[in-house]
mmCIF file of C-alpha atoms and ligand atoms in Angstrom:
data_model
loop_
_atom_site.group_PDB
_atom_site.id
_atom_site.type_symbol
_atom_site.label_atom_id
_atom_site.label_comp_id
_atom_site.label_asym_id
_atom_site.label_seq_id
_atom_site.Cartn_x
_atom_site.Cartn_y
_atom_site.Cartn_z
ATOM 1 C CA UNK A 1 -4.005 22.214 -21.054
ATOM 2 C CA UNK A 2 -1.473 20.208 -22.853
ATOM 3 C CA UNK A 3 1.372 21.205 -24.328
ATOM 4 C CA UNK A 4 2.434 21.305 -27.199
ATOM 5 C CA UNK A 5 3.959 17.663 -28.508
ATOM 6 C CA UNK A 6 5.517 15.424 -31.578
ATOM 7 C CA UNK A 7 4.205 11.814 -32.170
ATOM 8 C CA UNK A 8 5.353 8.623 -32.932
ATOM 9 C CA UNK A 9 4.087 5.201 -33.003
ATOM 10 C CA UNK A 10 6.152 2.594 -32.632
ATOM 11 C CA UNK A 11 6.499 -0.117 -35.059
ATOM 12 C CA UNK A 12 9.825 -2.052 -33.002
ATOM 13 C CA UNK A 13 10.854 -1.981 -29.991
ATOM 14 C CA UNK A 14 14.477 -1.332 -31.633
ATOM 15 C CA UNK A 15 12.597 2.141 -32.739
ATOM 16 C CA UNK A 16 10.578 2.871 -29.254
ATOM 17 C CA UNK A 17 14.065 2.715 -28.505
ATOM 18 C CA UNK A 18 15.597 5.391 -30.949
ATOM 19 C CA UNK A 19 12.757 8.102 -29.970
ATOM 20 C CA UNK A 20 12.497 7.880 -26.312
ATOM 21 C CA UNK A 21 16.496 8.849 -27.050
ATOM 22 C CA UNK A 22 14.577 12.462 -27.364
ATOM 23 C CA UNK A 23 15.265 14.489 -25.346
ATOM 24 C CA UNK A 24 12.637 15.427 -23.515
ATOM 25 C CA UNK A 25 10.795 11.990 -25.190
ATOM 26 C CA UNK A 26 7.458 9.639 -22.642
ATOM 27 C CA UNK A 27 6.724 6.797 -23.152
ATOM 28 C CA UNK A 28 3.063 5.984 -23.960
ATOM 29 C CA UNK A 29 1.945 2.491 -23.232
ATOM 30 C CA UNK A 30 -2.647 2.841 -22.843
ATOM 31 C CA UNK A 31 -1.805 6.696 -22.042
ATOM 32 C CA UNK A 32 -4.355 6.439 -19.284
ATOM 33 C CA UNK A 33 -1.787 8.038 -16.499
ATOM 34 C CA UNK A 34 -0.012 9.785 -19.750
ATOM 35 C CA UNK A 35 -2.816 11.618 -20.897
ATOM 36 C CA UNK A 36 -3.629 13.141 -17.367
ATOM 37 C CA UNK A 37 -0.193 14.113 -16.356
ATOM 38 C CA UNK A 38 0.543 16.112 -19.065
ATOM 39 C CA UNK A 39 -3.104 17.455 -19.096
ATOM 40 C CA UNK A 40 -2.520 18.568 -16.446
ATOM 41 C CA UNK A 41 1.179 20.510 -16.453
ATOM 42 C CA UNK A 42 3.085 17.220 -14.073
ATOM 43 C CA UNK A 43 5.696 17.911 -16.328
ATOM 44 C CA UNK A 44 6.707 18.501 -19.688
ATOM 45 C CA UNK A 45 6.996 16.015 -22.844
ATOM 46 C CA UNK A 46 8.777 17.086 -26.870
ATOM 47 C CA UNK A 47 7.641 13.517 -27.700
ATOM 48 C CA UNK A 48 4.525 11.412 -27.543
ATOM 49 C CA UNK A 49 6.339 8.027 -28.039
ATOM 50 C CA UNK A 50 3.127 5.292 -28.735
ATOM 51 C CA UNK A 51 4.452 1.674 -28.081
ATOM 52 C CA UNK A 52 0.571 0.268 -28.199
ATOM 53 C CA UNK A 53 0.771 -2.015 -31.580
ATOM 54 C CA UNK A 54 3.836 -3.676 -30.389
ATOM 55 C CA UNK A 55 2.768 -6.853 -30.457
ATOM 56 C CA UNK A 56 5.242 -8.782 -29.296
ATOM 57 C CA UNK A 57 4.702 -6.547 -25.382
ATOM 58 C CA UNK A 58 0.702 -8.293 -24.720
ATOM 59 C CA UNK A 59 0.130 -11.719 -23.857
ATOM 60 C CA UNK A 60 0.416 -13.719 -20.931
ATOM 61 C CA UNK A 61 2.379 -17.091 -20.713
ATOM 62 C CA UNK A 62 3.873 -20.224 -18.993
ATOM 63 C CA UNK A 63 7.978 -20.553 -19.481
ATOM 64 C CA UNK A 64 8.504 -23.824 -18.951
ATOM 65 C CA UNK A 65 9.209 -25.031 -15.498
ATOM 66 C CA UNK A 66 10.474 -21.246 -15.084
ATOM 67 C CA UNK A 67 7.549 -19.144 -13.732
ATOM 68 C CA UNK A 68 5.231 -17.350 -16.112
ATOM 69 C CA UNK A 69 5.178 -14.074 -18.395
ATOM 70 C CA UNK A 70 3.479 -11.147 -18.578
ATOM 71 C CA UNK A 71 4.613 -8.970 -21.595
ATOM 72 C CA UNK A 72 4.280 -4.781 -20.047
ATOM 73 C CA UNK A 73 1.385 -4.332 -22.680
ATOM 74 C CA UNK A 74 -0.798 -6.902 -21.649
ATOM 75 C CA UNK A 75 -4.242 -5.174 -20.355
ATOM 76 C CA UNK A 76 -4.736 -4.773 -16.551
ATOM 77 C CA UNK A 77 -8.529 -6.340 -17.399
ATOM 78 C CA UNK A 78 -6.873 -9.777 -19.160
ATOM 79 C CA UNK A 79 -4.316 -9.968 -16.240
ATOM 80 C CA UNK A 80 -7.779 -9.948 -14.146
ATOM 81 C CA UNK A 81 -9.170 -12.886 -15.785
ATOM 82 C CA UNK A 82 -6.193 -15.333 -17.316
ATOM 83 C CA UNK A 83 -7.143 -18.070 -16.214
ATOM 84 C CA UNK A 84 -3.675 -18.646 -15.440
ATOM 85 C CA UNK A 85 -2.780 -15.870 -13.710
ATOM 86 C CA UNK A 86 -6.239 -16.841 -11.356
ATOM 87 C CA UNK A 87 -5.177 -20.016 -11.211
ATOM 88 C CA UNK A 88 -1.332 -19.299 -9.853
ATOM 89 C CA UNK A 89 -1.013 -16.555 -8.719
ATOM 90 C CA UNK A 90 -5.099 -15.315 -6.736
ATOM 91 C CA UNK A 91 -2.903 -12.696 -5.999
ATOM 92 C CA UNK A 92 -2.289 -10.471 -8.658
ATOM 93 C CA UNK A 93 -6.097 -11.206 -10.913
ATOM 94 C CA UNK A 94 -7.324 -10.448 -7.278
ATOM 95 C CA UNK A 95 -4.948 -6.791 -7.616
ATOM 96 C CA UNK A 96 -5.966 -6.017 -10.998
ATOM 97 C CA UNK A 97 -9.596 -6.318 -10.440
ATOM 98 C CA UNK A 98 -9.740 -3.947 -8.487
ATOM 99 C CA UNK A 99 -8.339 -1.253 -10.603
ATOM 100 C CA UNK A 100 -9.984 2.177 -11.152
ATOM 101 C CA UNK A 101 -13.104 1.346 -13.366
ATOM 102 C CA UNK A 102 -13.489 -1.141 -16.856
ATOM 103 C CA UNK A 103 -12.804 1.386 -18.979
ATOM 104 C CA UNK A 104 -9.537 1.902 -17.544
ATOM 105 C CA UNK A 105 -8.768 -1.734 -17.133
ATOM 106 C CA UNK A 106 -8.951 -2.200 -20.144
ATOM 107 C CA UNK A 107 -7.062 0.826 -21.787
ATOM 108 C CA UNK A 108 -4.793 1.075 -18.884
ATOM 109 C CA UNK A 109 -1.744 -1.876 -19.769
ATOM 110 C CA UNK A 110 0.238 -3.960 -16.849
ATOM 111 C CA UNK A 111 3.332 -2.343 -17.065
ATOM 112 C CA UNK A 112 2.072 2.041 -17.454
ATOM 113 C CA UNK A 113 0.378 0.525 -13.590
ATOM 114 C CA UNK A 114 3.599 0.067 -12.060
ATOM 115 C CA UNK A 115 4.873 2.849 -14.160
ATOM 116 C CA UNK A 116 2.139 5.308 -12.966
ATOM 117 C CA UNK A 117 2.644 8.373 -11.188
ATOM 118 C CA UNK A 118 1.401 8.979 -8.071
ATOM 119 C CA UNK A 119 -1.521 10.709 -6.329
ATOM 120 C CA UNK A 120 -1.055 13.250 -4.558
ATOM 121 C CA UNK A 121 -2.663 16.731 -5.290
ATOM 122 C CA UNK A 122 -0.148 18.861 -4.804
ATOM 123 C CA UNK A 123 2.127 16.303 -7.372
ATOM 124 C CA UNK A 124 -0.861 16.354 -9.795
ATOM 125 C CA UNK A 125 -1.724 20.124 -9.118
ATOM 126 C CA UNK A 126 -0.829 23.672 -9.500
ATOM 127 C CA UNK A 127 1.568 23.161 -6.540
ATOM 128 C CA UNK A 128 5.840 23.475 -7.704
ATOM 129 C CA UNK A 129 6.419 20.522 -5.297
ATOM 130 C CA UNK A 130 9.440 18.703 -3.908
ATOM 131 C CA UNK A 131 9.025 16.168 -6.449
ATOM 132 C CA UNK A 132 8.355 18.416 -9.293
ATOM 133 C CA UNK A 133 11.805 19.671 -8.740
ATOM 134 C CA UNK A 134 10.673 22.244 -5.817
ATOM 135 C CA UNK A 135 11.778 22.920 -2.405
ATOM 136 C CA UNK A 136 8.677 21.751 -0.547
ATOM 137 C CA UNK A 137 6.780 18.948 -0.221
ATOM 138 C CA UNK A 138 3.541 20.565 0.896
ATOM 139 C CA UNK A 139 1.493 16.937 2.184
ATOM 140 C CA UNK A 140 3.883 17.371 4.577
ATOM 141 C CA UNK A 141 1.282 20.556 6.868
ATOM 142 C CA UNK A 142 -1.006 20.443 4.534
ATOM 143 C CA UNK A 143 -4.293 18.328 3.847
ATOM 144 C CA UNK A 144 -2.157 15.203 4.223
ATOM 145 C CA UNK A 145 -5.538 12.569 4.469
ATOM 146 C CA UNK A 146 -4.353 10.421 2.018
ATOM 147 C CA UNK A 147 -0.902 10.394 2.367
ATOM 148 C CA UNK A 148 1.953 8.189 3.616
ATOM 149 C CA UNK A 149 2.442 6.796 7.297
ATOM 150 C CA UNK A 150 5.787 5.059 6.098
ATOM 151 C CA UNK A 151 8.926 5.005 3.822
ATOM 152 C CA UNK A 152 7.606 9.376 3.844
ATOM 153 C CA UNK A 153 11.364 11.044 3.883
ATOM 154 C CA UNK A 154 11.092 14.258 2.033
ATOM 155 C CA UNK A 155 7.909 13.351 0.426
ATOM 156 C CA UNK A 156 4.692 12.076 1.214
ATOM 157 C CA UNK A 157 3.058 10.797 -1.957
ATOM 158 C CA UNK A 158 1.994 7.011 -1.664
ATOM 159 C CA UNK A 159 2.142 4.253 -3.548
ATOM 160 C CA UNK A 160 -0.881 4.444 -6.869
ATOM 161 C CA UNK A 161 -0.681 0.715 -7.537
ATOM 162 C CA UNK A 162 -2.900 -1.908 -6.477
ATOM 163 C CA UNK A 163 -0.823 -4.665 -9.106
ATOM 164 C CA UNK A 164 3.522 -3.177 -8.055
ATOM 165 C CA UNK A 165 1.596 -5.191 -4.181
ATOM 166 C CA UNK A 166 0.594 -8.358 -5.972
ATOM 167 C CA UNK A 167 3.771 -8.549 -8.221
ATOM 168 C CA UNK A 168 6.056 -7.510 -5.321
ATOM 169 C CA UNK A 169 4.301 -9.851 -2.840
ATOM 170 C CA UNK A 170 4.890 -12.825 -5.476
ATOM 171 C CA UNK A 171 8.724 -12.030 -6.084
ATOM 172 C CA UNK A 172 8.064 -10.690 -10.024
ATOM 173 C CA UNK A 173 10.692 -9.319 -11.935
ATOM 174 C CA UNK A 174 10.545 -6.154 -14.757
ATOM 175 C CA UNK A 175 12.277 -7.250 -17.711
ATOM 176 C CA UNK A 176 14.400 -3.534 -18.982
ATOM 177 C CA UNK A 177 14.616 -3.005 -22.278
ATOM 178 C CA UNK A 178 17.388 0.449 -22.586
ATOM 179 C CA UNK A 179 19.529 1.388 -25.517
ATOM 180 C CA UNK A 180 22.542 -0.429 -23.825
ATOM 181 C CA UNK A 181 20.960 -3.861 -23.839
ATOM 182 C CA UNK A 182 18.199 -4.855 -21.230
ATOM 183 C CA UNK A 183 18.035 -6.273 -17.307
ATOM 184 C CA UNK A 184 15.632 -8.019 -15.103
ATOM 185 C CA UNK A 185 14.837 -6.279 -12.582
ATOM 186 C CA UNK A 186 13.378 -7.512 -8.692
ATOM 187 C CA UNK A 187 10.653 -5.817 -8.257
ATOM 188 C CA UNK A 188 11.440 -5.028 -4.752
ATOM 189 C CA UNK A 189 14.423 -3.239 -5.892
ATOM 190 C CA UNK A 190 12.566 -0.583 -8.461
ATOM 191 C CA UNK A 191 10.995 1.266 -6.991
ATOM 192 C CA UNK A 192 12.716 4.705 -5.122
ATOM 193 C CA UNK A 193 12.177 6.057 -1.744
ATOM 194 C CA UNK A 194 11.517 9.600 -1.802
ATOM 195 C CA UNK A 195 14.653 9.636 0.659
ATOM 196 C CA UNK A 196 16.831 8.509 -2.181
ATOM 197 C CA UNK A 197 15.234 10.866 -5.059
ATOM 198 C CA UNK A 198 13.154 12.582 -4.340
ATOM 199 C CA UNK A 199 12.381 13.197 -8.097
ATOM 200 C CA UNK A 200 11.976 9.037 -9.197
ATOM 201 C CA UNK A 201 10.171 7.088 -8.598
ATOM 202 C CA UNK A 202 11.228 4.193 -10.032
ATOM 203 C CA UNK A 203 15.149 2.444 -11.425
ATOM 204 C CA UNK A 204 13.945 3.421 -15.264
ATOM 205 C CA UNK A 205 16.051 5.987 -17.247
ATOM 206 C CA UNK A 206 13.947 7.796 -19.408
ATOM 207 C CA UNK A 207 15.309 5.782 -22.153
ATOM 208 C CA UNK A 208 14.510 2.752 -21.116
ATOM 209 C CA UNK A 209 11.189 0.731 -21.757
ATOM 210 C CA UNK A 210 9.563 -2.349 -18.808
ATOM 211 C CA UNK A 211 9.010 -5.484 -21.564
ATOM 212 C CA UNK A 212 7.540 -7.457 -19.608
ATOM 213 C CA UNK A 213 6.516 -8.973 -16.208
ATOM 214 C CA UNK A 214 8.401 -12.663 -14.714
ATOM 215 C CA UNK A 215 6.725 -14.258 -12.264
ATOM 216 C CA UNK A 216 8.357 -17.361 -10.608
ATOM 217 C CA UNK A 217 6.374 -21.046 -10.713
ATOM 218 C CA UNK A 218 4.881 -21.156 -7.500
ATOM 219 C CA UNK A 219 5.349 -23.965 -4.634
ATOM 220 C CA UNK A 220 2.568 -26.833 -3.365
ATOM 221 C CA UNK A 221 0.835 -25.500 -0.156
ATOM 222 C CA UNK A 222 1.380 -21.082 -1.728
ATOM 223 C CA UNK A 223 -1.285 -18.981 -0.983
ATOM 224 C CA UNK A 224 -0.986 -14.846 -2.022
ATOM 225 C CA UNK A 225 -4.381 -12.548 -2.141
ATOM 226 C CA UNK A 226 -5.252 -8.984 -2.246
ATOM 227 C CA UNK A 227 -7.750 -7.283 -0.249
ATOM 228 C CA UNK A 228 -7.399 -3.223 -0.730
ATOM 229 C CA UNK A 229 -9.692 -0.537 1.171
ATOM 230 C CA UNK A 230 -11.423 2.673 -0.309
ATOM 231 C CA UNK A 231 -13.529 5.296 0.740
ATOM 232 C CA UNK A 232 -16.360 4.192 -2.342
ATOM 233 C CA UNK A 233 -17.034 1.582 -4.114
ATOM 234 C CA UNK A 234 -16.973 2.915 -7.661
ATOM 235 C CA UNK A 235 -13.133 3.602 -9.130
ATOM 236 C CA UNK A 236 -10.811 4.640 -6.111
ATOM 237 C CA UNK A 237 -7.539 4.345 -5.105
ATOM 238 C CA UNK A 238 -6.288 2.523 -2.251
ATOM 239 C CA UNK A 239 -6.768 4.387 1.513
ATOM 240 C CA UNK A 240 -4.951 1.068 2.253
ATOM 241 C CA UNK A 241 -4.238 -2.362 0.693
ATOM 242 C CA UNK A 242 -2.733 -5.356 1.545
ATOM 243 C CA UNK A 243 -0.997 -8.289 -1.164
ATOM 244 C CA UNK A 244 -0.308 -11.627 0.853
ATOM 245 C CA UNK A 245 2.306 -14.261 -1.107
ATOM 246 C CA UNK A 246 2.571 -17.539 1.933
ATOM 247 C CA UNK A 247 3.792 -20.955 1.748
ATOM 248 C CA UNK A 248 2.106 -22.764 4.759
ATOM 249 C CA UNK A 249 2.315 -26.843 5.233
ATOM 250 C CA UNK A 250 0.017 -27.589 7.362
ATOM 251 C CA UNK A 251 -1.592 -24.384 8.783
ATOM 252 C CA UNK A 252 1.599 -23.303 9.556
ATOM 253 C CA UNK A 253 4.041 -19.918 6.813
ATOM 254 C CA UNK A 254 7.108 -21.267 6.576
ATOM 255 C CA UNK A 255 8.240 -18.464 3.801
ATOM 256 C CA UNK A 256 6.231 -15.616 2.795
ATOM 257 C CA UNK A 257 5.691 -12.469 2.462
ATOM 258 C CA UNK A 258 3.496 -8.628 3.372
ATOM 259 C CA UNK A 259 2.838 -5.713 0.898
ATOM 260 C CA UNK A 260 1.463 -2.949 1.503
ATOM 261 C CA UNK A 261 -0.814 -0.325 -0.668
ATOM 262 C CA UNK A 262 -1.664 2.804 0.351
ATOM 263 C CA UNK A 263 0.729 3.005 2.490
ATOM 264 C CA UNK A 264 4.271 4.746 1.952
ATOM 265 C CA UNK A 265 5.840 6.505 -1.204
ATOM 266 C CA UNK A 266 6.819 3.097 -3.286
ATOM 267 C CA UNK A 267 4.514 -1.258 -3.053
ATOM 268 C CA UNK A 268 5.848 -1.335 1.037
ATOM 269 C CA UNK A 269 6.970 -4.756 1.320
ATOM 270 C CA UNK A 270 6.853 -4.981 5.695
ATOM 271 C CA UNK A 271 9.615 -6.851 7.272
ATOM 272 C CA UNK A 272 8.675 -6.353 10.531
ATOM 273 C CA UNK A 273 4.928 -8.627 9.144
ATOM 274 C CA UNK A 274 6.466 -11.189 7.777
ATOM 275 C CA UNK A 275 9.244 -11.984 10.681
ATOM 276 C CA UNK A 276 6.120 -11.899 13.393
ATOM 277 C CA UNK A 277 3.484 -14.968 10.757
ATOM 278 C CA UNK A 278 7.258 -16.889 9.740
ATOM 279 C CA UNK A 279 7.102 -20.884 11.318
ATOM 280 C CA UNK A 280 4.329 -19.482 13.529
ATOM 281 C CA UNK A 281 0.978 -21.040 12.740
ATOM 282 C CA UNK A 282 -1.231 -18.996 11.561
ATOM 283 C CA UNK A 283 -3.585 -18.408 13.679
ATOM 284 C CA UNK A 284 -6.016 -15.408 15.365
ATOM 285 C CA UNK A 285 -2.280 -14.654 17.516
ATOM 286 C CA UNK A 286 -0.183 -15.039 14.540
ATOM 287 C CA UNK A 287 -3.006 -12.607 12.758
ATOM 288 C CA UNK A 288 -2.840 -9.903 15.611
ATOM 289 C CA UNK A 289 1.165 -9.727 16.253
ATOM 290 C CA UNK A 290 1.383 -9.356 12.384
ATOM 291 C CA UNK A 291 -0.942 -6.435 11.698
ATOM 292 C CA UNK A 292 0.379 -5.338 14.842
ATOM 293 C CA UNK A 293 3.931 -5.629 13.678
ATOM 294 C CA UNK A 294 3.107 -3.779 10.007
ATOM 295 C CA UNK A 295 2.738 -0.650 11.819
ATOM 296 C CA UNK A 296 4.898 -0.408 14.400
ATOM 297 C CA UNK A 297 7.019 1.699 12.978
ATOM 298 C CA UNK A 298 4.818 4.008 11.045
ATOM 299 C CA UNK A 299 4.511 7.613 11.512
ATOM 300 C CA UNK A 300 1.169 9.222 10.911
ATOM 301 C CA UNK A 301 0.487 13.167 9.382
ATOM 302 C CA UNK A 302 -1.421 15.240 11.345
ATOM 303 C CA UNK A 303 -4.936 13.489 9.007
ATOM 304 C CA UNK A 304 -4.322 10.139 8.252
ATOM 305 C CA UNK A 305 -3.756 8.645 11.471
ATOM 306 C CA UNK A 306 -7.449 7.095 10.319
ATOM 307 C CA UNK A 307 -5.076 4.907 8.539
ATOM 308 C CA UNK A 308 -2.878 3.059 11.459
ATOM 309 C CA UNK A 309 -5.790 0.867 13.743
ATOM 310 C CA UNK A 310 -7.003 0.699 9.169
ATOM 311 C CA UNK A 311 -4.264 -1.264 7.992
ATOM 312 C CA UNK A 312 -4.764 -3.367 11.580
ATOM 313 C CA UNK A 313 -7.519 -4.478 10.566
ATOM 314 C CA UNK A 314 -7.355 -5.299 7.159
ATOM 315 C CA UNK A 315 -3.486 -7.250 7.425
ATOM 316 C CA UNK A 316 -5.547 -9.181 10.198
ATOM 317 C CA UNK A 317 -8.160 -9.363 7.954
ATOM 318 C CA UNK A 318 -7.204 -11.212 5.642
ATOM 319 C CA UNK A 319 -4.359 -13.164 7.536
ATOM 320 C CA UNK A 320 -7.476 -15.282 8.705
ATOM 321 C CA UNK A 321 -8.716 -15.062 5.538
ATOM 322 C CA UNK A 322 -6.036 -16.724 3.851
ATOM 323 C CA UNK A 323 -5.471 -19.343 6.207
ATOM 324 C CA UNK A 324 -8.581 -20.471 5.709
ATOM 325 C CA UNK A 325 -8.849 -20.735 2.257
HETATM 326 C C1 LIG B 1 -9.748 7.194 -12.675
HETATM 327 C C2 LIG B 1 -8.664 7.147 -13.037
HETATM 328 C C3 LIG B 1 -8.503 6.140 -10.815
HETATM 329 C C4 LIG B 1 -7.429 4.945 -11.279
HETATM 330 N N1 LIG B 1 -7.364 3.905 -9.978
HETATM 331 C C5 LIG B 1 -5.955 3.126 -9.985
HETATM 332 C C6 LIG B 1 -6.883 2.070 -9.251
HETATM 333 O O1 LIG B 1 -7.282 2.342 -8.082
HETATM 334 N N2 LIG B 1 -6.002 1.642 -9.011
HETATM 335 C C7 LIG B 1 -4.514 1.619 -9.804
HETATM 336 O O2 LIG B 1 -3.088 0.424 -9.784
HETATM 337 N N3 LIG B 1 -4.170 2.606 -10.786
HETATM 338 C C8 LIG B 1 -5.634 3.495 -10.589
HETATM 339 N N4 LIG B 1 -5.707 4.257 -12.118
HETATM 340 C C9 LIG B 1 -4.516 3.629 -13.051
HETATM 341 C C10 LIG B 1 -4.293 3.405 -13.855
HETATM 342 O O3 LIG B 1 -4.566 1.759 -13.982
HETATM 343 C C11 LIG B 1 -3.629 3.416 -14.765
HETATM 344 O O4 LIG B 1 -3.455 4.523 -15.098
HETATM 345 C C12 LIG B 1 -3.247 2.582 -15.379
HETATM 346 O O5 LIG B 1 -2.866 1.190 -15.560
HETATM 347 C C13 LIG B 1 -1.704 3.258 -16.693
HETATM 348 O O6 LIG B 1 -1.429 2.307 -17.753
HETATM 349 P P1 LIG B 1 -1.425 2.385 -19.421
HETATM 350 O O7 LIG B 1 -0.743 1.896 -19.735
HETATM 351 O O8 LIG B 1 -2.869 3.694 -19.880
HETATM 352 O O9 LIG B 1 -0.317 3.976 -19.026
HETATM 353 P P2 LIG B 1 0.676 5.016 -19.727
HETATM 354 O O10 LIG B 1 -0.534 6.039 -19.732
HETATM 355 O O11 LIG B 1 0.548 4.431 -21.009
HETATM 356 O O12 LIG B 1 1.626 5.685 -18.666
HETATM 357 C C14 LIG B 1 1.617 5.469 -17.825
HETATM 358 C C15 LIG B 1 3.438 5.853 -16.931
HETATM 359 O O13 LIG B 1 3.992 4.788 -16.782
HETATM 360 C C16 LIG B 1 5.331 4.054 -18.487
HETATM 361 N N5 LIG B 1 4.935 3.584 -19.088
HETATM 362 C C17 LIG B 1 3.838 2.610 -19.561
HETATM 363 N N6 LIG B 1 4.427 1.437 -19.939
HETATM 364 C C18 LIG B 1 6.105 1.646 -19.420
HETATM 365 C C19 LIG B 1 6.867 0.525 -20.018
HETATM 366 N N7 LIG B 1 6.384 -1.250 -20.731
HETATM 367 N N8 LIG B 1 7.338 1.444 -19.655
HETATM 368 C C20 LIG B 1 8.364 2.077 -19.152
HETATM 369 N N9 LIG B 1 7.645 2.766 -18.695
HETATM 370 C C21 LIG B 1 6.423 2.569 -19.271
HETATM 371 C C22 LIG B 1 4.517 6.056 -18.875
HETATM 372 O O14 LIG B 1 5.571 6.781 -19.793
HETATM 373 C C23 LIG B 1 3.443 6.851 -18.185
HETATM 374 O O15 LIG B 1 4.885 7.930 -17.895
HETATM 375 C C24 LIG B 1 -6.632 4.898 -11.318
HETATM 376 C C25 LIG B 1 -6.343 6.025 -13.632
HETATM 377 C C26 LIG B 1 -7.406 6.540 -13.454
HETATM 378 C C27 LIG B 1 -7.393 7.331 -14.388
#
């Protein structure tokens, strides 16, 4: 049941920041995740602050010699369909196209997608779990088939966003506005592991807003992709996903990132996989070695051991596909 809250529709970024100063206020972009959380009583909220009318936070544009800016309120569907994104960052276009259903991609924004709450059934259900201020992660001894195999100390949720993995692989940063001014945070430093603080997912303070995402200019020979495996053909979150962003010189990878989705409480950058790739020819031997390295430190729970061979297969296949692209 929805608890009582007041509602404010901001007409400017400054006004939104003023509304957010209220204790217990929550930011609402498309509302596709927030309203579900309120209905399921995942957290309390005294005031819903809608920013959906702020046109300055919408749209995708090239910044002269400095890459691309994506406004935080840009619908996920627009990111997937953008000719700029498709040309420069196909991995992001693919990830956005894999998010949920067409309706949710039209309603949900890219800012909301990277800030959405985890999808663990204990966290979203009637359990006072560790993430909600309790003392126990119920997934540890419970139904943990969809939970983390990496980075899961104390709490074993997986990060639900497809686009966050692609953005992190592409070296994107989040521009953030708060009452004290602005800051630019690389996505790699945006997410918080439960071993650091199991009660938050990101470095955002409750009175801060992501205003845009910035992506660096891709160099010649740069390739990216996103591949997601899910239990159903219709909308579903990733059981295992991989975002690749590689710099190639001929058939040799000279730099790059490998980021896993569905693996950990944050989009998981696999430096082990990257080490196995960089400086090597992108062939079957390298792909196999990188896939094995990506899961070498995985610690599966009782019911999610299947994710290890699944990740190996997905990473190996996707690397070879990117090599042939
Ligand atoms: C049935 C279903 C299936 C889904 N499947 C997938 C999937 O397969 N892959 C996937 O990636 N996602 C999936 N999602 C998540 C969906 O994509 C998100 O709900 C959506 O992207 C969130 O965008 P929104 O604008 O509606 O966010 P909101 O619901 O408005 O906000 C979500 C959260 O982010 C915060 N927030 C929003 N915007 C900002 C901002 N600019 N700055 C700071 N904080 C902000 C809000 O306070 C809130 O906590 C699914 C959701 C549903 C309901």
